[in-house]
Amino acid sequence: QAKSLDVDAEASIIVDFDTGQILQGQDIDKPLGIASMSKMIVEYILFEEIAAGNISWDKEVSVSDHAYQVSQNYELSNVPLRSDDTYTIKELYEAMAIYSANGATIAIAEAIAGSEPEFVDRMIETVESFGVTDATLVNATGLNNKYLQDNLYPGSSDSDENMMSARSAAIIANHILTDYPEILEIASTPTKTFREGTVDAVNMVNWNWMLPGMLFERENVDGLKTGTTDLAGATFAGTAKEDGRRLITVVLNSGDDKSTRFVETDKMMDFGFDEWTMQEVTENWKEGLDYEPLSVENGKEDVVNFEPSETLEMLLQLDDNVEEDINYSVAWNPDILTEDGSIEAPVAKGMELGELVIEYSGNELGYLEKDKTASVPLVATEAVDKSGLLGQAWNWMVSFFDSIASRF
């Protein structure tokens, strides 16, 4: 019986980074407010622009009136910016990643795209390229639009906010960690001083309270992004690596108490790391499949044997009776099968015949990518040559008389 986990949040998900397996989830496809977790998309685009050589860390950026006004709002997470000064992209990025500074985020968006609304177009394009289809994005910060005065994304209202599902937030986190793992260097920084040594110095304390030295410290947590608004509640995309395995966790709307998201994430990480283990699942495939070789037409042999071309490992829950909880099936390559489900000779040794599909009942939520399955190629274990003309004629006669007999 698969164990489950009850998480105190409106939606949650635990994903194994390497395999993409979803180890726990509730309402994972329900679009909800993501608040400042939106800044993960800004971070991805910024790293993309740096990698492409379109912008550099030491580029000096002047601050627009829009970014300046937002940065002066002390209701919000901010480092106050000056309208008559310039800031490096690196300074602004650190303020956004560590302190969730909203004015700094807008300044980055404007430096890349010219305006925040044009940057939102880029955000939408980016998440859609990841396969995310349930996102509503109206600004770069994740703030409620009421804080943006007249600088609204076309078609959005002054009460709109960024929305997406827990699965989609995990997909974005997964892309960041895959393409730009160096993001963790700043995401894991507990504290840093903005503009150290100047009158504008601000001691930035990371809102991720699971980092070293923080209130809910957990060893090996090194990211990723918190968010809080009235509509979204307290949200958090977390990540940690233990014993060579990395998990991505997301909680959406864990209530008004900013601590709950960390308590629940800690519980989720315990579950993901402690209750699951990597095991080979191709060992007993023949028994699980009730194995029969594949029929061959017009071959010197009537059948060909097959086997997985490699072993496959999956995360399984501890104490599970694996033989009962794993189902094996074959998806033959439709391009090589005849109408009656056999293969036409000749067959080469090592020829790929199809895939062994492995389903695990403890993994009922499947994978981060909805259509993904656990599978391994099936290959012919020996060659089967085509029979001579006489043999083919004989096979045709046998087939013909079998079909006649079947009518009576």
PDB file of C-alpha atoms in Angstrom, residues 56-291:
ATOM      1  CA  SER A  56      26.591  41.386 -18.694  1.00  0.00           C
ATOM      2  CA  TRP A  57      26.687  41.231 -14.900  1.00  0.00           C
ATOM      3  CA  ASP A  58      28.590  44.524 -14.726  1.00  0.00           C
ATOM      4  CA  LYS A  59      26.250  46.414 -17.068  1.00  0.00           C
ATOM      5  CA  GLU A  60      25.177  49.684 -15.418  1.00  0.00           C
ATOM      6  CA  VAL A  61      21.418  50.259 -15.378  1.00  0.00           C
ATOM      7  CA  SER A  62      19.626  53.529 -14.684  1.00  0.00           C
ATOM      8  CA  VAL A  63      16.307  53.361 -12.866  1.00  0.00           C
ATOM      9  CA  SER A  64      13.020  54.345 -14.504  1.00  0.00           C
ATOM     10  CA  ASP A  65      10.366  56.266 -12.607  1.00  0.00           C
ATOM     11  CA  HIS A  66       8.257  53.081 -12.489  1.00  0.00           C
ATOM     12  CA  ALA A  67      11.031  50.994 -10.894  1.00  0.00           C
ATOM     13  CA  TYR A  68      11.933  53.878  -8.576  1.00  0.00           C
ATOM     14  CA  GLN A  69       8.340  54.351  -7.328  1.00  0.00           C
ATOM     15  CA  VAL A  70       7.885  50.624  -6.613  1.00  0.00           C
ATOM     16  CA  SER A  71      11.269  50.463  -4.840  1.00  0.00           C
ATOM     17  CA  GLN A  72      10.177  53.238  -2.436  1.00  0.00           C
ATOM     18  CA  ASN A  73       7.114  51.305  -1.238  1.00  0.00           C
ATOM     19  CA  TYR A  74       8.030  50.005   2.212  1.00  0.00           C
ATOM     20  CA  GLU A  75       4.927  47.786   2.347  1.00  0.00           C
ATOM     21  CA  LEU A  76       6.772  45.589  -0.156  1.00  0.00           C
ATOM     22  CA  SER A  77      10.049  43.706  -0.111  1.00  0.00           C
ATOM     23  CA  ASN A  78      12.538  46.192  -1.530  1.00  0.00           C
ATOM     24  CA  VAL A  79      15.919  47.796  -1.529  1.00  0.00           C
ATOM     25  CA  PRO A  80      15.279  51.537  -2.096  1.00  0.00           C
ATOM     26  CA  LEU A  81      16.724  52.635  -5.441  1.00  0.00           C
ATOM     27  CA  ARG A  82      17.811  56.146  -6.429  1.00  0.00           C
ATOM     28  CA  SER A  83      16.428  57.736  -9.578  1.00  0.00           C
ATOM     29  CA  ASP A  84      19.694  59.626 -10.125  1.00  0.00           C
ATOM     30  CA  ASP A  85      22.071  56.663  -9.807  1.00  0.00           C
ATOM     31  CA  THR A  86      22.987  53.504 -11.710  1.00  0.00           C
ATOM     32  CA  TYR A  87      23.176  49.897 -10.534  1.00  0.00           C
ATOM     33  CA  THR A  88      24.903  46.856 -11.968  1.00  0.00           C
ATOM     34  CA  ILE A  89      22.807  43.938 -13.175  1.00  0.00           C
ATOM     35  CA  LYS A  90      24.645  41.806 -10.567  1.00  0.00           C
ATOM     36  CA  GLU A  91      23.563  44.133  -7.720  1.00  0.00           C
ATOM     37  CA  LEU A  92      19.955  44.126  -8.902  1.00  0.00           C
ATOM     38  CA  TYR A  93      19.958  40.333  -9.393  1.00  0.00           C
ATOM     39  CA  GLU A  94      21.264  39.703  -5.869  1.00  0.00           C
ATOM     40  CA  ALA A  95      18.592  42.023  -4.444  1.00  0.00           C
ATOM     41  CA  MET A  96      15.913  40.122  -6.382  1.00  0.00           C
ATOM     42  CA  ALA A  97      17.181  36.596  -5.620  1.00  0.00           C
ATOM     43  CA  ILE A  98      18.035  37.096  -1.920  1.00  0.00           C
ATOM     44  CA  TYR A  99      15.619  39.792  -0.781  1.00  0.00           C
ATOM     45  CA  SER A 100      12.887  39.474  -3.415  1.00  0.00           C
ATOM     46  CA  ALA A 101      13.326  43.190  -4.132  1.00  0.00           C
ATOM     47  CA  ASN A 102      10.504  44.288  -6.407  1.00  0.00           C
ATOM     48  CA  GLY A 103      11.909  47.591  -7.726  1.00  0.00           C
ATOM     49  CA  ALA A 104      15.167  45.800  -8.596  1.00  0.00           C
ATOM     50  CA  THR A 105      13.194  43.119 -10.462  1.00  0.00           C
ATOM     51  CA  ILE A 106      11.413  45.737 -12.576  1.00  0.00           C
ATOM     52  CA  ALA A 107      14.765  47.418 -13.324  1.00  0.00           C
ATOM     53  CA  ILE A 108      16.128  44.081 -14.615  1.00  0.00           C
ATOM     54  CA  ALA A 109      13.002  43.495 -16.725  1.00  0.00           C
ATOM     55  CA  GLU A 110      13.303  46.954 -18.280  1.00  0.00           C
ATOM     56  CA  ALA A 111      17.034  46.517 -18.942  1.00  0.00           C
ATOM     57  CA  ILE A 112      16.322  43.315 -20.885  1.00  0.00           C
ATOM     58  CA  ALA A 113      13.095  44.148 -22.730  1.00  0.00           C
ATOM     59  CA  GLY A 114      12.718  47.928 -22.615  1.00  0.00           C
ATOM     60  CA  SER A 115       9.558  47.875 -20.493  1.00  0.00           C
ATOM     61  CA  GLU A 116       7.915  45.606 -17.943  1.00  0.00           C
ATOM     62  CA  PRO A 117       4.932  44.737 -20.210  1.00  0.00           C
ATOM     63  CA  GLU A 118       7.313  43.751 -23.021  1.00  0.00           C
ATOM     64  CA  PHE A 119       9.239  41.626 -20.534  1.00  0.00           C
ATOM     65  CA  VAL A 120       5.975  39.906 -19.512  1.00  0.00           C
ATOM     66  CA  ASP A 121       5.585  38.856 -23.162  1.00  0.00           C
ATOM     67  CA  ARG A 122       9.016  37.250 -22.892  1.00  0.00           C
ATOM     68  CA  MET A 123       7.989  35.508 -19.639  1.00  0.00           C
ATOM     69  CA  ILE A 124       4.873  34.083 -21.315  1.00  0.00           C
ATOM     70  CA  GLU A 125       6.915  32.911 -24.311  1.00  0.00           C
ATOM     71  CA  THR A 126       9.465  31.281 -21.974  1.00  0.00           C
ATOM     72  CA  VAL A 127       7.026  29.285 -19.859  1.00  0.00           C
ATOM     73  CA  GLU A 128       5.094  28.194 -22.948  1.00  0.00           C
ATOM     74  CA  SER A 129       8.368  26.855 -24.383  1.00  0.00           C
ATOM     75  CA  PHE A 130       8.571  24.704 -21.220  1.00  0.00           C
ATOM     76  CA  GLY A 131       5.123  23.263 -21.950  1.00  0.00           C
ATOM     77  CA  VAL A 132       3.398  25.354 -19.268  1.00  0.00           C
ATOM     78  CA  THR A 133      -0.121  26.172 -20.463  1.00  0.00           C
ATOM     79  CA  ASP A 134      -1.959  27.104 -17.252  1.00  0.00           C
ATOM     80  CA  ALA A 135      -0.056  30.287 -16.375  1.00  0.00           C
ATOM     81  CA  THR A 136      -1.536  33.778 -16.174  1.00  0.00           C
ATOM     82  CA  LEU A 137       1.321  36.295 -16.099  1.00  0.00           C
ATOM     83  CA  VAL A 138       0.667  40.033 -15.773  1.00  0.00           C
ATOM     84  CA  ASN A 139       3.903  41.437 -14.312  1.00  0.00           C
ATOM     85  CA  ALA A 140       7.532  40.568 -13.593  1.00  0.00           C
ATOM     86  CA  THR A 141       7.383  40.629  -9.793  1.00  0.00           C
ATOM     87  CA  GLY A 142       4.348  38.576  -8.781  1.00  0.00           C
ATOM     88  CA  LEU A 143       2.895  41.562  -6.928  1.00  0.00           C
ATOM     89  CA  ASN A 144      -0.773  42.344  -7.131  1.00  0.00           C
ATOM     90  CA  ASN A 145      -1.250  44.792 -10.008  1.00  0.00           C
ATOM     91  CA  LYS A 146      -2.630  47.408  -7.580  1.00  0.00           C
ATOM     92  CA  TYR A 147       0.980  48.259  -6.643  1.00  0.00           C
ATOM     93  CA  LEU A 148       1.959  49.074 -10.237  1.00  0.00           C
ATOM     94  CA  GLN A 149      -0.125  52.261 -10.707  1.00  0.00           C
ATOM     95  CA  ASP A 150      -0.723  52.763 -14.432  1.00  0.00           C
ATOM     96  CA  ASN A 151       2.055  50.428 -15.595  1.00  0.00           C
ATOM     97  CA  LEU A 152      -0.253  47.502 -16.265  1.00  0.00           C
ATOM     98  CA  TYR A 153       0.154  44.722 -18.784  1.00  0.00           C
ATOM     99  CA  PRO A 154      -2.318  45.292 -21.657  1.00  0.00           C
ATOM    100  CA  GLY A 155      -5.621  43.561 -20.973  1.00  0.00           C
ATOM    101  CA  SER A 156      -4.965  43.018 -17.265  1.00  0.00           C
ATOM    102  CA  SER A 157      -6.857  44.695 -14.443  1.00  0.00           C
ATOM    103  CA  ASP A 158      -5.539  46.548 -11.405  1.00  0.00           C
ATOM    104  CA  SER A 159      -6.358  43.548  -9.177  1.00  0.00           C
ATOM    105  CA  ASP A 160      -4.776  40.769 -11.280  1.00  0.00           C
ATOM    106  CA  GLU A 161      -1.875  38.592 -10.128  1.00  0.00           C
ATOM    107  CA  ASN A 162       0.385  35.944 -11.595  1.00  0.00           C
ATOM    108  CA  MET A 163      -1.115  32.452 -11.393  1.00  0.00           C
ATOM    109  CA  MET A 164      -0.027  28.910 -12.255  1.00  0.00           C
ATOM    110  CA  SER A 165      -0.213  25.370 -10.894  1.00  0.00           C
ATOM    111  CA  ALA A 166       2.220  23.653  -8.527  1.00  0.00           C
ATOM    112  CA  ARG A 167       3.247  21.358 -11.400  1.00  0.00           C
ATOM    113  CA  SER A 168       4.063  24.369 -13.595  1.00  0.00           C
ATOM    114  CA  ALA A 169       6.084  26.059 -10.843  1.00  0.00           C
ATOM    115  CA  ALA A 170       8.051  22.806 -10.441  1.00  0.00           C
ATOM    116  CA  ILE A 171       8.618  22.645 -14.219  1.00  0.00           C
ATOM    117  CA  ILE A 172      10.109  26.164 -14.129  1.00  0.00           C
ATOM    118  CA  ALA A 173      12.311  25.257 -11.146  1.00  0.00           C
ATOM    119  CA  ASN A 174      13.395  22.114 -12.982  1.00  0.00           C
ATOM    120  CA  HIS A 175      14.417  24.111 -16.069  1.00  0.00           C
ATOM    121  CA  ILE A 176      16.420  26.582 -13.974  1.00  0.00           C
ATOM    122  CA  LEU A 177      18.278  23.821 -12.122  1.00  0.00           C
ATOM    123  CA  THR A 178      18.938  21.922 -15.372  1.00  0.00           C
ATOM    124  CA  ASP A 179      20.076  24.838 -17.536  1.00  0.00           C
ATOM    125  CA  TYR A 180      21.593  27.247 -14.991  1.00  0.00           C
ATOM    126  CA  PRO A 181      22.527  25.340 -11.795  1.00  0.00           C
ATOM    127  CA  GLU A 182      24.839  28.243 -10.876  1.00  0.00           C
ATOM    128  CA  ILE A 183      21.668  30.056  -9.779  1.00  0.00           C
ATOM    129  CA  LEU A 184      21.987  28.180  -6.474  1.00  0.00           C
ATOM    130  CA  GLU A 185      25.097  30.151  -5.567  1.00  0.00           C
ATOM    131  CA  ILE A 186      23.016  33.259  -4.824  1.00  0.00           C
ATOM    132  CA  ALA A 187      19.739  31.465  -4.008  1.00  0.00           C
ATOM    133  CA  SER A 188      21.536  29.741  -1.118  1.00  0.00           C
ATOM    134  CA  THR A 189      23.019  32.960   0.312  1.00  0.00           C
ATOM    135  CA  PRO A 190      21.405  33.588   3.735  1.00  0.00           C
ATOM    136  CA  THR A 191      22.394  37.262   4.084  1.00  0.00           C
ATOM    137  CA  LYS A 192      24.188  39.920   2.073  1.00  0.00           C
ATOM    138  CA  THR A 193      24.542  43.685   2.310  1.00  0.00           C
ATOM    139  CA  PHE A 194      23.253  45.697  -0.629  1.00  0.00           C
ATOM    140  CA  ARG A 195      25.558  48.619  -1.504  1.00  0.00           C
ATOM    141  CA  GLU A 196      27.827  47.799   1.428  1.00  0.00           C
ATOM    142  CA  GLY A 197      29.825  50.743   2.731  1.00  0.00           C
ATOM    143  CA  THR A 198      27.446  53.404   1.375  1.00  0.00           C
ATOM    144  CA  VAL A 199      24.622  55.404   2.957  1.00  0.00           C
ATOM    145  CA  ASP A 200      22.235  53.184   0.920  1.00  0.00           C
ATOM    146  CA  ALA A 201      23.463  49.966   2.557  1.00  0.00           C
ATOM    147  CA  VAL A 202      20.669  47.475   3.266  1.00  0.00           C
ATOM    148  CA  ASN A 203      21.192  44.205   5.132  1.00  0.00           C
ATOM    149  CA  MET A 204      19.306  41.694   2.986  1.00  0.00           C
ATOM    150  CA  VAL A 205      18.099  38.589   4.835  1.00  0.00           C
ATOM    151  CA  ASN A 206      16.945  35.774   2.547  1.00  0.00           C
ATOM    152  CA  TRP A 207      13.215  35.030   2.834  1.00  0.00           C
ATOM    153  CA  ASN A 208      14.037  31.314   2.535  1.00  0.00           C
ATOM    154  CA  TRP A 209      14.228  30.497   6.234  1.00  0.00           C
ATOM    155  CA  MET A 210      15.417  26.932   5.571  1.00  0.00           C
ATOM    156  CA  LEU A 211      18.930  28.094   4.650  1.00  0.00           C
ATOM    157  CA  PRO A 212      21.912  27.688   7.022  1.00  0.00           C
ATOM    158  CA  GLY A 213      21.627  29.768  10.187  1.00  0.00           C
ATOM    159  CA  MET A 214      17.956  30.575   9.595  1.00  0.00           C
ATOM    160  CA  LEU A 215      14.950  29.802  11.787  1.00  0.00           C
ATOM    161  CA  PHE A 216      13.899  26.621   9.914  1.00  0.00           C
ATOM    162  CA  GLU A 217      17.383  25.590   8.820  1.00  0.00           C
ATOM    163  CA  ARG A 218      17.575  22.227   7.051  1.00  0.00           C
ATOM    164  CA  GLU A 219      20.870  20.810   5.960  1.00  0.00           C
ATOM    165  CA  ASN A 220      21.386  20.712   2.177  1.00  0.00           C
ATOM    166  CA  VAL A 221      18.581  23.148   1.280  1.00  0.00           C
ATOM    167  CA  ASP A 222      20.069  25.510  -1.314  1.00  0.00           C
ATOM    168  CA  GLY A 223      17.062  27.252  -2.930  1.00  0.00           C
ATOM    169  CA  LEU A 224      14.885  28.384  -4.428  1.00  0.00           C
ATOM    170  CA  LYS A 225      12.190  31.109  -4.100  1.00  0.00           C
ATOM    171  CA  THR A 226       9.494  32.252  -1.691  1.00  0.00           C
ATOM    172  CA  GLY A 227       6.460  34.398  -2.378  1.00  0.00           C
ATOM    173  CA  THR A 228       3.708  36.060  -0.354  1.00  0.00           C
ATOM    174  CA  THR A 229       0.666  38.136  -1.275  1.00  0.00           C
ATOM    175  CA  ASP A 230      -2.833  38.390   0.177  1.00  0.00           C
ATOM    176  CA  LEU A 231      -4.243  36.446  -2.766  1.00  0.00           C
ATOM    177  CA  ALA A 232      -1.494  33.802  -3.029  1.00  0.00           C
ATOM    178  CA  GLY A 233      -0.891  33.302   0.682  1.00  0.00           C
ATOM    179  CA  ALA A 234       2.574  32.034   1.595  1.00  0.00           C
ATOM    180  CA  THR A 235       4.211  30.063  -1.220  1.00  0.00           C
ATOM    181  CA  PHE A 236       7.599  28.384  -1.620  1.00  0.00           C
ATOM    182  CA  ALA A 237       9.554  26.502  -4.262  1.00  0.00           C
ATOM    183  CA  GLY A 238      12.268  24.631  -2.384  1.00  0.00           C
ATOM    184  CA  THR A 239      15.131  22.369  -3.392  1.00  0.00           C
ATOM    185  CA  ALA A 240      17.686  20.259  -1.566  1.00  0.00           C
ATOM    186  CA  LYS A 241      20.245  17.579  -2.418  1.00  0.00           C
ATOM    187  CA  GLU A 242      20.888  14.643  -0.101  1.00  0.00           C
ATOM    188  CA  ASP A 243      22.888  11.473  -0.808  1.00  0.00           C
ATOM    189  CA  GLY A 244      23.191  12.345  -4.469  1.00  0.00           C
ATOM    190  CA  ARG A 245      19.460  12.921  -4.988  1.00  0.00           C
ATOM    191  CA  ARG A 246      17.878  16.329  -5.551  1.00  0.00           C
ATOM    192  CA  LEU A 247      14.238  17.096  -4.818  1.00  0.00           C
ATOM    193  CA  ILE A 248      12.109  20.015  -5.967  1.00  0.00           C
ATOM    194  CA  THR A 249       9.170  20.923  -3.723  1.00  0.00           C
ATOM    195  CA  VAL A 250       6.390  23.458  -4.186  1.00  0.00           C
ATOM    196  CA  VAL A 251       3.726  24.609  -1.734  1.00  0.00           C
ATOM    197  CA  LEU A 252       1.053  27.064  -2.859  1.00  0.00           C
ATOM    198  CA  ASN A 253      -1.083  28.958  -0.356  1.00  0.00           C
ATOM    199  CA  SER A 254       0.050  27.513   2.954  1.00  0.00           C
ATOM    200  CA  GLY A 255      -2.036  30.165   4.696  1.00  0.00           C
ATOM    201  CA  ASP A 256      -1.118  33.510   6.215  1.00  0.00           C
ATOM    202  CA  ASP A 257       1.610  32.238   8.543  1.00  0.00           C
ATOM    203  CA  LYS A 258       4.901  32.559   6.642  1.00  0.00           C
ATOM    204  CA  SER A 259       6.391  29.737   8.761  1.00  0.00           C
ATOM    205  CA  THR A 260       3.927  27.035   7.661  1.00  0.00           C
ATOM    206  CA  ARG A 261       5.431  26.713   4.163  1.00  0.00           C
ATOM    207  CA  PHE A 262       8.815  25.816   5.681  1.00  0.00           C
ATOM    208  CA  VAL A 263       7.392  23.357   8.214  1.00  0.00           C
ATOM    209  CA  GLU A 264       5.466  21.634   5.411  1.00  0.00           C
ATOM    210  CA  THR A 265       8.440  21.682   3.019  1.00  0.00           C
ATOM    211  CA  ASP A 266      10.604  20.061   5.704  1.00  0.00           C
ATOM    212  CA  LYS A 267       7.975  17.328   6.073  1.00  0.00           C
ATOM    213  CA  MET A 268       7.807  16.907   2.286  1.00  0.00           C
ATOM    214  CA  MET A 269      11.586  16.609   2.021  1.00  0.00           C
ATOM    215  CA  ASP A 270      11.621  13.976   4.786  1.00  0.00           C
ATOM    216  CA  PHE A 271       9.024  12.021   2.825  1.00  0.00           C
ATOM    217  CA  GLY A 272      10.814  12.381  -0.498  1.00  0.00           C
ATOM    218  CA  PHE A 273      14.260  11.467   0.780  1.00  0.00           C
ATOM    219  CA  ASP A 274      13.441   8.914   3.491  1.00  0.00           C
ATOM    220  CA  GLU A 275      10.447   6.982   2.124  1.00  0.00           C
ATOM    221  CA  TRP A 276      11.721   6.365  -1.416  1.00  0.00           C
ATOM    222  CA  THR A 277      14.698   4.429  -2.721  1.00  0.00           C
ATOM    223  CA  MET A 278      16.171   3.878  -6.176  1.00  0.00           C
ATOM    224  CA  GLN A 279      15.730   0.277  -7.333  1.00  0.00           C
ATOM    225  CA  GLU A 280      16.242  -1.666 -10.530  1.00  0.00           C
ATOM    226  CA  VAL A 281      12.858  -2.583 -12.033  1.00  0.00           C
ATOM    227  CA  THR A 282      13.910  -4.595 -15.106  1.00  0.00           C
ATOM    228  CA  GLU A 283      15.134  -7.654 -13.190  1.00  0.00           C
ATOM    229  CA  ASN A 284      11.866  -9.640 -13.165  1.00  0.00           C
ATOM    230  CA  TRP A 285      10.426  -8.326 -16.416  1.00  0.00           C
ATOM    231  CA  LYS A 286       9.923 -11.770 -18.033  1.00  0.00           C
ATOM    232  CA  GLU A 287       7.780 -13.085 -15.187  1.00  0.00           C
ATOM    233  CA  GLY A 288       5.852  -9.825 -14.964  1.00  0.00           C
ATOM    234  CA  LEU A 289       5.171  -9.867 -18.689  1.00  0.00           C
ATOM    235  CA  ASP A 290       4.245 -13.568 -19.070  1.00  0.00           C
ATOM    236  CA  TYR A 291       6.939 -13.598 -21.726  1.00  0.00           C
TER     237      TYR A 291
END
